[in-house]
Coordinates of C-alpha atoms in Angstrom, one line a residue:
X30 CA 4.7 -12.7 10.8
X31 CA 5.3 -13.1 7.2
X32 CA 4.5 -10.3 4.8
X33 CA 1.2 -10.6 3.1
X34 CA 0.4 -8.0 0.6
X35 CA -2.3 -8.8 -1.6
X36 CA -5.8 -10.2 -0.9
X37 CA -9.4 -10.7 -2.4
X38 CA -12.2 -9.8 -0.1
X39 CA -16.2 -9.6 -0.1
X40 CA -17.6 -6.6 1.1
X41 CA -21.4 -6.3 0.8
X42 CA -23.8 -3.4 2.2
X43 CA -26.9 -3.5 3.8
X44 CA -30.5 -3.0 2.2
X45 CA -32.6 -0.5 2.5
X46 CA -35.4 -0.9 4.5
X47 CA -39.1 -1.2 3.1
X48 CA -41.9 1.4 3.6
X49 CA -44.8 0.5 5.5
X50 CA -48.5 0.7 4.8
X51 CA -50.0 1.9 7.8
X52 CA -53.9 3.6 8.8
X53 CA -54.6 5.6 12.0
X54 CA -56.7 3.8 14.1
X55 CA -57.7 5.9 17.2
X56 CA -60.9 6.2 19.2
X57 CA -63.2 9.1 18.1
X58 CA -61.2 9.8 14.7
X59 CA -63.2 7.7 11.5
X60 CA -61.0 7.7 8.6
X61 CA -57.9 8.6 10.3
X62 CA -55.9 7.9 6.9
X63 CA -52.3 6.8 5.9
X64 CA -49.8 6.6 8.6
X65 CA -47.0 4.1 6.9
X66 CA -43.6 5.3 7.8
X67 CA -40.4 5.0 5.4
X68 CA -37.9 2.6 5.8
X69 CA -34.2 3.2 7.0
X70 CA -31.3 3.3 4.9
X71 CA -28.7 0.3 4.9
X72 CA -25.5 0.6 6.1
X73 CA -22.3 1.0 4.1
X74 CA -18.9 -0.4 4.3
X75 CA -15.7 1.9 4.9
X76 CA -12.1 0.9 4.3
X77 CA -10.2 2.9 7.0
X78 CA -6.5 3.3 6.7
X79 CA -4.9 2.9 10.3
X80 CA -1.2 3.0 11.8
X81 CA -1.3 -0.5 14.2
X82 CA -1.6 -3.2 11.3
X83 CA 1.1 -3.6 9.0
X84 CA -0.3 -6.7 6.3
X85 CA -3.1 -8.0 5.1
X86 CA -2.6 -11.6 6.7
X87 CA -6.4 -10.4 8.8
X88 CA -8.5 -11.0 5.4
X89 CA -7.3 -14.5 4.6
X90 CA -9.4 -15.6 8.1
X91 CA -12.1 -12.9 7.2
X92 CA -13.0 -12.3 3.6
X93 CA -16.8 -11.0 3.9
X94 CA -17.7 -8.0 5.8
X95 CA -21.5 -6.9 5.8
X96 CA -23.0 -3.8 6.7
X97 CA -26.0 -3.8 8.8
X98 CA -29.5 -3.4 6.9
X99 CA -31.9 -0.6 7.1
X100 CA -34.9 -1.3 9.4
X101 CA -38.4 -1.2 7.9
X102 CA -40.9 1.6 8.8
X103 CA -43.6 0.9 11.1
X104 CA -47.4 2.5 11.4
X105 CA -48.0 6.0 13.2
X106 CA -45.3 7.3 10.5
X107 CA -41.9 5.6 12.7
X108 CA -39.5 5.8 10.4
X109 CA -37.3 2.7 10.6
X110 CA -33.8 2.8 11.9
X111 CA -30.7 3.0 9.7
X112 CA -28.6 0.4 9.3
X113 CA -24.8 0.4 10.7
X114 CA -22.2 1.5 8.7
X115 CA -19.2 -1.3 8.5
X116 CA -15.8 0.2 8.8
X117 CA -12.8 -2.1 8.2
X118 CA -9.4 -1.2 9.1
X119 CA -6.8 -1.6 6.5
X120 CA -2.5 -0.8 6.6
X121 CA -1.3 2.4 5.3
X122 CA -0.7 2.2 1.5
X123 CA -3.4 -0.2 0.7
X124 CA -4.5 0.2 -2.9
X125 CA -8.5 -0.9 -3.5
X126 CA -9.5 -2.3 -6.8
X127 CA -12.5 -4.2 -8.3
X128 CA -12.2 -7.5 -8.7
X129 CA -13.9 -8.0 -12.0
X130 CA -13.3 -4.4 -13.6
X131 CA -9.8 -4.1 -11.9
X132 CA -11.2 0.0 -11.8
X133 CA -8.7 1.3 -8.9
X134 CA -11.5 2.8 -6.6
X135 CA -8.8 4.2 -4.0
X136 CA -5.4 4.4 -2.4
X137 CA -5.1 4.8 1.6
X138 CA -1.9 6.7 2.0
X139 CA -2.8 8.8 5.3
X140 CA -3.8 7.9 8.9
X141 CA -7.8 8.2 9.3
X142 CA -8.8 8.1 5.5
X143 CA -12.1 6.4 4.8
X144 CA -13.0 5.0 1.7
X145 CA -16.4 4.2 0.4
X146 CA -16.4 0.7 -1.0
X147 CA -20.1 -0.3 -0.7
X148 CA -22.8 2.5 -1.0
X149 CA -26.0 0.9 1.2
X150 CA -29.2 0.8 -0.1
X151 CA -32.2 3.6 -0.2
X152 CA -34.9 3.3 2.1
X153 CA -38.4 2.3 0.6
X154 CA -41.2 4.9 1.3
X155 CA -44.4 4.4 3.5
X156 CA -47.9 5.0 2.0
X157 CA -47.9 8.7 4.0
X158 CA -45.6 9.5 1.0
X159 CA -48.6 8.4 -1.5
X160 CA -51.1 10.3 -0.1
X161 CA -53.1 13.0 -2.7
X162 CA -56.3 14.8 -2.9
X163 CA -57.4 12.0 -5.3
X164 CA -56.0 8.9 -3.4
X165 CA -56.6 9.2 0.0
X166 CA -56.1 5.5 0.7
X167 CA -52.9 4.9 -0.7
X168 CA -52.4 0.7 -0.2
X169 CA -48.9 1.0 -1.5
X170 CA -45.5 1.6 -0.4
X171 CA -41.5 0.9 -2.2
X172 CA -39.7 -1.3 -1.3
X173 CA -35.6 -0.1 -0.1
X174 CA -32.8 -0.8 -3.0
X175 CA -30.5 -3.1 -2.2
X176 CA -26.8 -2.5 -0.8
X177 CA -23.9 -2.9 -3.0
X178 CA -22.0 -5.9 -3.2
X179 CA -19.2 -6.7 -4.5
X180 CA -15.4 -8.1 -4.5
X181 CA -12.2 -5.9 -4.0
X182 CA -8.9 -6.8 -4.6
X183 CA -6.6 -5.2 -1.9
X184 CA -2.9 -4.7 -2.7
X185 CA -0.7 -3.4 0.4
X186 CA 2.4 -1.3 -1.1
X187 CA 5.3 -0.5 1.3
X188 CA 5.1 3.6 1.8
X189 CA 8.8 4.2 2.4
X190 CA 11.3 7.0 1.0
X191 CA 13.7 4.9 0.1
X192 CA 13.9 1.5 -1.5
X193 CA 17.0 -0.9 -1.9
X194 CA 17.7 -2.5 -5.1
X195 CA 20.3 -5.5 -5.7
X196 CA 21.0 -8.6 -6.7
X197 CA 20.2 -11.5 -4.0
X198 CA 23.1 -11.3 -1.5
X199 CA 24.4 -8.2 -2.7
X200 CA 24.3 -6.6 1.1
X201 CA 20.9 -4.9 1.0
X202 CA 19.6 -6.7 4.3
X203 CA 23.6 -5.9 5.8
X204 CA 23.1 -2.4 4.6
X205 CA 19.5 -1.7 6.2
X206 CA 20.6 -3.4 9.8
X207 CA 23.8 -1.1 9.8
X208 CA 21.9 2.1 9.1
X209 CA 18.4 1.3 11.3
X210 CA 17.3 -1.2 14.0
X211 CA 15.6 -3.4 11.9
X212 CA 17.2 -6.4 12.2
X213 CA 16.0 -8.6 8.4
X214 CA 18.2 -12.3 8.4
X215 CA 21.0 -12.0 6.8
X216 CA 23.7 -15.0 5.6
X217 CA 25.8 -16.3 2.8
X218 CA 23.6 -17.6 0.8
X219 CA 20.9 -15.7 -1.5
X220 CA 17.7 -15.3 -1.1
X221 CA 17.7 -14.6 2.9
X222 CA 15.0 -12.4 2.1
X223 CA 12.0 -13.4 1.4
X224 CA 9.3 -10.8 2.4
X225 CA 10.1 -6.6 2.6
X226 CA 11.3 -5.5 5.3
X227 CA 11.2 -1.5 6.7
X228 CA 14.0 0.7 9.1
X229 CA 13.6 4.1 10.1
X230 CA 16.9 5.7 9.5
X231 CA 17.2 8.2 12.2
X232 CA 19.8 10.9 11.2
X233 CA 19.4 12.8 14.2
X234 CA 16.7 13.7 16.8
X235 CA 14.7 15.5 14.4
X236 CA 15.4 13.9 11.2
X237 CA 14.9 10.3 10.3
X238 CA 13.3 8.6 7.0
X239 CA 12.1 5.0 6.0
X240 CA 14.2 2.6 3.7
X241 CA 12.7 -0.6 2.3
X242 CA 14.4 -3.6 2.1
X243 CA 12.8 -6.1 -0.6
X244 CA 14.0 -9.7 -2.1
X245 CA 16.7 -9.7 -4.8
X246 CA 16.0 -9.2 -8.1
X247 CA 17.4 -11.9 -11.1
X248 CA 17.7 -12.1 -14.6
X249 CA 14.2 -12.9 -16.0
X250 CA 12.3 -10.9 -13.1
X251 CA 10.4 -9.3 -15.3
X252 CA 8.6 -12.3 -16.5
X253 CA 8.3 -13.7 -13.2
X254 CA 11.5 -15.7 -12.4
X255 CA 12.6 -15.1 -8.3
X256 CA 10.8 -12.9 -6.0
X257 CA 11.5 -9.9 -6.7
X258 CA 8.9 -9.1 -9.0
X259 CA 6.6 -9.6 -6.2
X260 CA 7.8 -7.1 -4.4
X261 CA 9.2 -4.3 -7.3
X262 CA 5.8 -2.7 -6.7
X263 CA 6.6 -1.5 -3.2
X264 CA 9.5 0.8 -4.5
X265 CA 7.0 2.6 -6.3
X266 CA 6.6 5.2 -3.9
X267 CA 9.8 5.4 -2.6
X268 CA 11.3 8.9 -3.6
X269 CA 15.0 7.2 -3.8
X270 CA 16.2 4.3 -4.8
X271 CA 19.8 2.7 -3.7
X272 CA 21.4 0.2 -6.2
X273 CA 23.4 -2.0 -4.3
X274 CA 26.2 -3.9 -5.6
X275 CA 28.9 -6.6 -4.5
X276 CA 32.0 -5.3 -5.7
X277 CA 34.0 -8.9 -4.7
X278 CA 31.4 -11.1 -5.4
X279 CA 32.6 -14.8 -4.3
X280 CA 32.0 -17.4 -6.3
X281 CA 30.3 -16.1 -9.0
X282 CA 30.8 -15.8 -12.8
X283 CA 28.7 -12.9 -13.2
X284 CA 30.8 -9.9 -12.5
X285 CA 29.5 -6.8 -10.5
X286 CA 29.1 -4.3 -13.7
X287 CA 27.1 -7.7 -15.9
X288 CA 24.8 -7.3 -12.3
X289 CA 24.1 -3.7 -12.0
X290 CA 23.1 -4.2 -15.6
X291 CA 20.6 -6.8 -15.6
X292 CA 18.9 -5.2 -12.6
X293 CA 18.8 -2.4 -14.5
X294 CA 17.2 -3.8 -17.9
X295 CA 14.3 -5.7 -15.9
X296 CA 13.4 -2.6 -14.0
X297 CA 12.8 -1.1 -17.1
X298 CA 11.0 -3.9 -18.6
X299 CA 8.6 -4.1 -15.1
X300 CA 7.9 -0.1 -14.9
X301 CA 9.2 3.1 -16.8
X302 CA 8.2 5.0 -14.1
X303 CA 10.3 2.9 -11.5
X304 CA 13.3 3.3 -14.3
X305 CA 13.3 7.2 -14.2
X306 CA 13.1 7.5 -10.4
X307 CA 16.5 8.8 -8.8
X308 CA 18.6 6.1 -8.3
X309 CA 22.2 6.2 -6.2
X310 CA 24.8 3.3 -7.0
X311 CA 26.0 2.1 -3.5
X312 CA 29.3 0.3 -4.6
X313 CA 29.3 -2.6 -1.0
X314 CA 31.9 -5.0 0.7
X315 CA 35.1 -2.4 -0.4
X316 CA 36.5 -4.3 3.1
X317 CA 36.9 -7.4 1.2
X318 CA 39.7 -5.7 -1.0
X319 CA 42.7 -3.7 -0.8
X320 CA 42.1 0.1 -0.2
X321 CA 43.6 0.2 -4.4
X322 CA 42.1 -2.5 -5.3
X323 CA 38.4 -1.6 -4.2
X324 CA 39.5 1.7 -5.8
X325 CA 40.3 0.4 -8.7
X326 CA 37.5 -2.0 -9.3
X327 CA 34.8 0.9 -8.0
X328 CA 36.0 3.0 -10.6
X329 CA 35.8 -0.2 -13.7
X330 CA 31.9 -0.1 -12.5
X331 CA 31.2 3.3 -12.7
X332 CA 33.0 4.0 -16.4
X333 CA 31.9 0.5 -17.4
X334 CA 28.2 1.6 -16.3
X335 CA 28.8 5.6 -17.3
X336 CA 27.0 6.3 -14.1
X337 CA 26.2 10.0 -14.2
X338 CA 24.4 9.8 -10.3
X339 CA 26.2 10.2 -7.3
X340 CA 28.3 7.2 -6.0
X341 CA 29.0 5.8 -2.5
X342 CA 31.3 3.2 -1.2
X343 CA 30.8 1.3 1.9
X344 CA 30.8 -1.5 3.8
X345 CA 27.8 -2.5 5.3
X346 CA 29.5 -4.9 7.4
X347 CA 31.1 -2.9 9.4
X348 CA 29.5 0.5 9.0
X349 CA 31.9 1.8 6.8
X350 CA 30.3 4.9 4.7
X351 CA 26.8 4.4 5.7
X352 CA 26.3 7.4 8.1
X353 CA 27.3 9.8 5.3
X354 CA 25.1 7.7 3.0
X355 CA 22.3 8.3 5.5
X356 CA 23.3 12.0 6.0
X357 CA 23.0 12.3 2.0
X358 CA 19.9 10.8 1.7
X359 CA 18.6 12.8 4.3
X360 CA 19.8 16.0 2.7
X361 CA 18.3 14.8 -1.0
X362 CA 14.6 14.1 0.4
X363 CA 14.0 17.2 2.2
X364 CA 15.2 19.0 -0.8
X365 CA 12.6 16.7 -2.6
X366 CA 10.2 17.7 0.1
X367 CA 10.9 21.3 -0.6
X368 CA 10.4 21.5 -4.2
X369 CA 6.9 19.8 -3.6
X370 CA 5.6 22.6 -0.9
X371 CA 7.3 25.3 -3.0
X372 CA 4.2 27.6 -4.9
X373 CA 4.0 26.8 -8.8

C-alpha cells in the first residue's frame, strides 16, 4: 500500500435535542401543570490515535463522519437521550488542523489519545424549566444548539528516531535493509523510493530504535522540485538525522562534497529547526574503492565540508560498518532520552 499522508476530511456533530412542551394529564388531578422534558445533548466526534493503521489512504473512501444527534424530550419530564459520540481512529503522529484557519487543533503522538474535533450541540430545555410563581403555564421551550461542523486537514508525520537524509541513490534504502528487516526497493537508478519507509533497528533484545527512510532530496527541493520536500516533514521528529553520501558516485558530474552541500542548503531553506537537529555524515559504498583510496576520498569530504560531527564509513551493501553505526546510534538516543527525564 502506498504511503498517503495528508488528507481533508468533514467531520460534523450532532444537534442538540429540543425541549418539549408537555401538561400532566391524569385522572383526578385538574391543572396538573408543565411536564416538558429537556432535550439530549448531540454527540461529538473524537480523533483517536491507534497502533494497527499506518496512513491515511481510509479517508479518501470516507471523508464525512457524523455524530449522532441528541434526542428531543418527551412529556412526563423524559428527558431525551443523548446522542452518540463519533470516534475515528487515526495513525500515530497525525497532526489535526482547520481547514479554513489552518489553527493546529492537535497532534496524536501516543496510543489511546482522543481529540475533540467537533463539540455537539446543547440540549434545548422543556417548559418544566419555565415554570414560576407568575407563569404557571409556560407554552415555551429552547430549542438544542447545533453540533459543530467543520473541515480538518489531517497530515500523518512518520514518528521515528532517526531519519535518513541523501541524495536519490545515495544508499539510504541499501542502508535501512542492511540494518532492519524492512525490505524498501532498491536499484541503480534514482528515485527507487517513492513513499517513506520505517525499520526497527534492533541492537539487541532489549534495545532497538526506528529509522526512517524517505525519497531523495535534489537541488531546488525547497521550492518543490522532486519528492523530497513531500516527505522532509517526517524527519521532523526524528531525534537524529544520518546524512548519507555516495563516495564513488558513477556517472555523475556532481561530486560527493557538491552533494552533501546542496542537501544541506535546502534543508535549511525548508526548516531551521530541521537544520539544527544532530546530524551524523555516513560516508557509503567505501567497497567500491581501494582501502587508500576510500580513505583518501573520505577524508577530501570531511575537510572539504569541515564536518565537526561524528563520521562513519560503511558499506551498506555488504554490511560493512553498520552494526557499530547502529550500536552508536543506540548509545546517542538513550543519552538523549536521559537528558529529557533528568529534573531541571
Amino acid at each position: 500500500m502506498k504511503f498517503v499522508d495528508e488528507t481533508e476530511v468533514r467531520v460534523e456533530a450532532g444537534n442538540g435535542g429540543n425541549g418539549a412542551v408537555g401538561f400532566r394529564r391524569e385522572k383526578y388531578i385538574p391543572m396538573g401543570g408543565p411536564d416538558g422534558g429537556d432535550g439530549g445533548d448531540g454527540g461529538s466526534v473524537y480523533l483517536i490515535a491507534v497502533e494497527n493503521i499506518n496512513t491515511l489512504v481510509d479517508f479518501r473512501y470516507h471523508t464525512v463522519h457524523r455524530a449522532q444527534p441528541g434526542q428531543k424530550g418527551m412529556g412526563r419530564n423524559c428527558t431525551g437521550r443523548k446522542g452518540d459520540d463519533c470516534f475515528v481512529p487515526v495513525p500515530l503522529g497525525t497532526q489535526v488542523s482547520d481547514a479554513e484557519t489552518q489553527e493546529i487543533i492537535g497532534d496524536l503522538t501516543e496510543t489511546g489519545q482522543t481529540l475533540l474535533v467537533a463539540q455537539g450541540g446543547f440540549h434545548g430545555l422543556g417548559n418544566t424549566r419555565f415554570k414560576s410563581s407568575i407563569n404557571r403555564a409556560p407554552q415555551q421551550a429552547s430549542k438544542g444548539s447545533p453540533g459543530e461542523h467543520r473541515m480538518l486537514n489531517l497530515e500523518l508525520t512518520l514518528i521515528a528516531d532517526v531519519g535518513l537524509l541523501g541524495m536519490p541513490n545515495a544508499g539510504k534504502s541499501s542502508l535501512i535493509r542492511a540494518v532492519s528487516s524492512a525490505t524498501p526497493k532498491v536499484a541503480d537508478y534514482p528515485f527507487t523510493t517513492l513513499y517513506p519507509n520505517l525499520g526497527v533497528v534492533r541492537v539487541d533484545d532489549m534495545r532497538s530504535f526506528v529509522i526512517a527512510d524517505i525519497p531523495g532530496v535534489i537541488e531546488g527541493a525547497a521550492e518543490g522540485a522532486g519528492l523530497g520536500l513531500q516527505f522532509l516533514k517526517h524527519l521532523a521528529r526524528t531525534g537524529l538525522l544520518l546524512h548519507v553520501i555516495d563516495i564513488a558516485p558513477y556517472g555523475s558530474d556532481v561530486t560527493p562534497v557538491q552533494a552533501a552541500q546542496k542537501i544541506i542548503c535546502e534543508v535549511e531553506k525548508w526548516s531551521v529547526d530541521l537544520a539544527t537537529k544532530p546530524r551524523w555524515l555516513v560516508l557509503n559504498k567505501i567497497d567500491q574503492l581501494l582501502e587508500d583510496e576510500a580513505d583518501e576520498q573520505c577524508q577530501e569530504i570531511i575537510d572539504a565540508l569541515n564536518w565537526q560531527q561524528p563520521v562513519f564509513r560503511i558499506s551498506a551493501i555488504n554490511g560493512e560498518g553498520t552494526k557499530e553505526l547502529s550500536y552508536a546510534i543506540m548509545e546517542f538516543l538513550e543519552q538523549q532520552r536521559q537528558k529529557v527525564h533528568e529534573p531541571v
